[in-house]
Amino acid sequence: EVQLVESGGGSVPSGGSLRLSCTASGGTFDDSDLGWYRQAPGHECEMVSTLNKHGRTHYADSVKGRFSISHDNAKNAMYLQMNSLKPEDTAMYYCAADWTGLINYPGNCPGGFGDWGQGTQVTVSS
């Protein structure tokens, strides 16, 4: 099992930017599908963005045009660049790496398909 650690969360005003990072230890991201998910208090877990091993990206409608997923194999890391942040983006953000091909399985959340980090909090004030 690969251990994932997120970083880069914080508190920003509406319209601000953050870049989340996720680093892996005990393994690499080779041949994996990658993803970022979020969960706000009182809300269900939501897929934010995924990047499959072929380089295809997928974004939730709510973040299209504002967020961008990427990875750096040399650093064994993946990133989520978040621009034009809104208060509704406030949530705990989790990264995931999956080798089963099921990272986009409906309802996939921490503890589901793939290896998951512990999360990093993003708070956007209005």
CSV table of N, CA, C and O in Angstrom, one decimal, residues 3-4 8-9 12 19-20 27 43 49-50 54 60 64 66 71 73 76 78 85 91 94 97 105-106 109 111-112 117:
chain,number,residue,atom,x,y,z
A,3,GLN,N,1.6,5.1,0.8
A,3,GLN,CA,1.2,6.1,1.7
A,3,GLN,C,1.1,7.5,1.0
A,3,GLN,O,2.1,7.9,0.4
A,4,LEU,N,0.0,8.2,1.1
A,4,LEU,CA,-0.1,9.5,0.5
A,4,LEU,C,-0.3,10.6,1.6
A,4,LEU,O,-1.0,10.4,2.6
A,8,GLY,N,-0.6,21.9,1.5
A,8,GLY,CA,-1.0,23.0,0.8
A,8,GLY,C,-2.3,23.6,1.1
A,8,GLY,O,-2.6,24.7,0.5
A,9,GLY,N,-3.1,23.0,1.9
A,9,GLY,CA,-4.4,23.6,2.3
A,9,GLY,C,-4.2,24.8,3.1
A,9,GLY,O,-3.1,25.2,3.6
A,12,VAL,N,-8.1,31.1,2.6
A,12,VAL,CA,-7.9,32.2,1.6
A,12,VAL,C,-9.2,32.9,1.5
A,12,VAL,O,-10.3,32.3,1.7
A,19,ARG,N,-2.5,25.8,-4.1
A,19,ARG,CA,-2.0,24.6,-4.8
A,19,ARG,C,-1.8,23.5,-3.8
A,19,ARG,O,-1.0,23.6,-2.9
A,20,LEU,N,-2.6,22.5,-4.0
A,20,LEU,CA,-2.5,21.3,-3.1
A,20,LEU,C,-1.5,20.3,-3.7
A,20,LEU,O,-1.4,20.2,-4.9
A,27,GLY,N,6.0,3.5,-2.5
A,27,GLY,CA,5.6,3.1,-3.8
A,27,GLY,C,5.6,4.4,-4.7
A,27,GLY,O,5.9,5.5,-4.3
A,43,HIS,N,-22.0,17.2,4.0
A,43,HIS,CA,-22.2,16.9,2.6
A,43,HIS,C,-21.5,15.6,2.2
A,43,HIS,O,-20.6,15.2,3.0
A,49,SER,N,-11.4,16.0,-9.3
A,49,SER,CA,-10.7,15.9,-10.5
A,49,SER,C,-10.0,14.5,-10.5
A,49,SER,O,-9.5,14.1,-9.5
A,50,THR,N,-9.9,13.9,-11.7
A,50,THR,CA,-9.1,12.7,-11.8
A,50,THR,C,-8.2,12.8,-13.1
A,50,THR,O,-8.5,13.6,-14.0
A,54,HIS,N,-3.4,7.4,-18.7
A,54,HIS,CA,-3.2,7.7,-20.1
A,54,HIS,C,-3.1,9.3,-20.3
A,54,HIS,O,-3.1,9.7,-21.4
A,60,ALA,N,-15.1,17.9,-12.0
A,60,ALA,CA,-16.5,18.1,-11.6
A,60,ALA,C,-16.9,19.4,-12.3
A,60,ALA,O,-16.1,20.4,-12.5
A,64,LYS,N,-14.7,23.2,-13.2
A,64,LYS,CA,-14.1,23.3,-14.5
A,64,LYS,C,-13.7,24.7,-14.8
A,64,LYS,O,-14.4,25.7,-14.5
A,66,ARG,N,-11.4,26.3,-13.4
A,66,ARG,CA,-10.8,27.0,-12.2
A,66,ARG,C,-9.7,26.1,-11.6
A,66,ARG,O,-8.7,26.6,-11.1
A,71,HIS,N,0.6,16.0,-12.4
A,71,HIS,CA,1.5,15.1,-11.6
A,71,HIS,C,2.9,15.3,-12.1
A,71,HIS,O,3.2,15.7,-13.3
A,73,ASN,N,6.1,12.7,-12.1
A,73,ASN,CA,6.6,11.4,-11.8
A,73,ASN,C,8.0,11.4,-11.2
A,73,ASN,O,8.3,10.6,-10.3
A,76,ASN,N,7.4,12.0,-7.7
A,76,ASN,CA,6.4,11.2,-7.1
A,76,ASN,C,5.3,12.0,-6.5
A,76,ASN,O,4.9,11.7,-5.3
A,78,MET,N,1.6,14.6,-7.0
A,78,MET,CA,0.5,15.1,-7.9
A,78,MET,C,0.0,16.4,-7.2
A,78,MET,O,0.3,16.7,-6.0
A,85,LEU,N,-11.1,30.7,-6.2
A,85,LEU,CA,-11.8,29.9,-5.1
A,85,LEU,C,-13.0,30.6,-4.6
A,85,LEU,O,-13.1,31.9,-4.6
A,91,ALA,N,-13.7,22.7,2.1
A,91,ALA,CA,-13.9,21.3,2.4
A,91,ALA,C,-12.6,20.7,2.8
A,91,ALA,O,-11.5,21.4,2.7
A,94,TYR,N,-8.9,15.4,-0.3
A,94,TYR,CA,-8.1,14.1,-0.2
A,94,TYR,C,-7.6,13.8,-1.6
A,94,TYR,O,-8.2,13.9,-2.6
A,97,ALA,N,-4.7,7.5,-5.2
A,97,ALA,CA,-4.1,6.8,-6.3
A,97,ALA,C,-4.6,5.4,-6.4
A,97,ALA,O,-4.8,4.7,-5.4
A,105,TYR,N,-15.3,5.4,-10.0
A,105,TYR,CA,-16.5,4.6,-9.7
A,105,TYR,C,-17.4,5.6,-8.9
A,105,TYR,O,-17.0,6.3,-8.0
A,106,PRO,N,-18.7,5.6,-9.3
A,106,PRO,CA,-19.7,6.5,-8.6
A,106,PRO,C,-19.6,6.3,-7.1
A,106,PRO,O,-19.7,5.2,-6.6
A,109,CYS,N,-15.0,7.3,-2.4
A,109,CYS,CA,-14.6,8.3,-1.4
A,109,CYS,C,-13.5,7.7,-0.6
A,109,CYS,O,-13.1,6.5,-0.8
A,111,GLY,N,-11.3,5.6,1.7
A,111,GLY,CA,-11.6,4.3,2.2
A,111,GLY,C,-12.1,3.4,1.1
A,111,GLY,O,-12.3,2.2,1.3
A,112,GLY,N,-12.4,4.0,-0.1
A,112,GLY,CA,-12.9,3.2,-1.2
A,112,GLY,C,-11.8,2.7,-2.1
A,112,GLY,O,-10.8,2.3,-1.6
A,117,GLY,N,-4.9,9.7,1.1
A,117,GLY,CA,-4.3,10.5,2.1
A,117,GLY,C,-5.2,10.8,3.2
A,117,GLY,O,-6.4,10.4,3.2
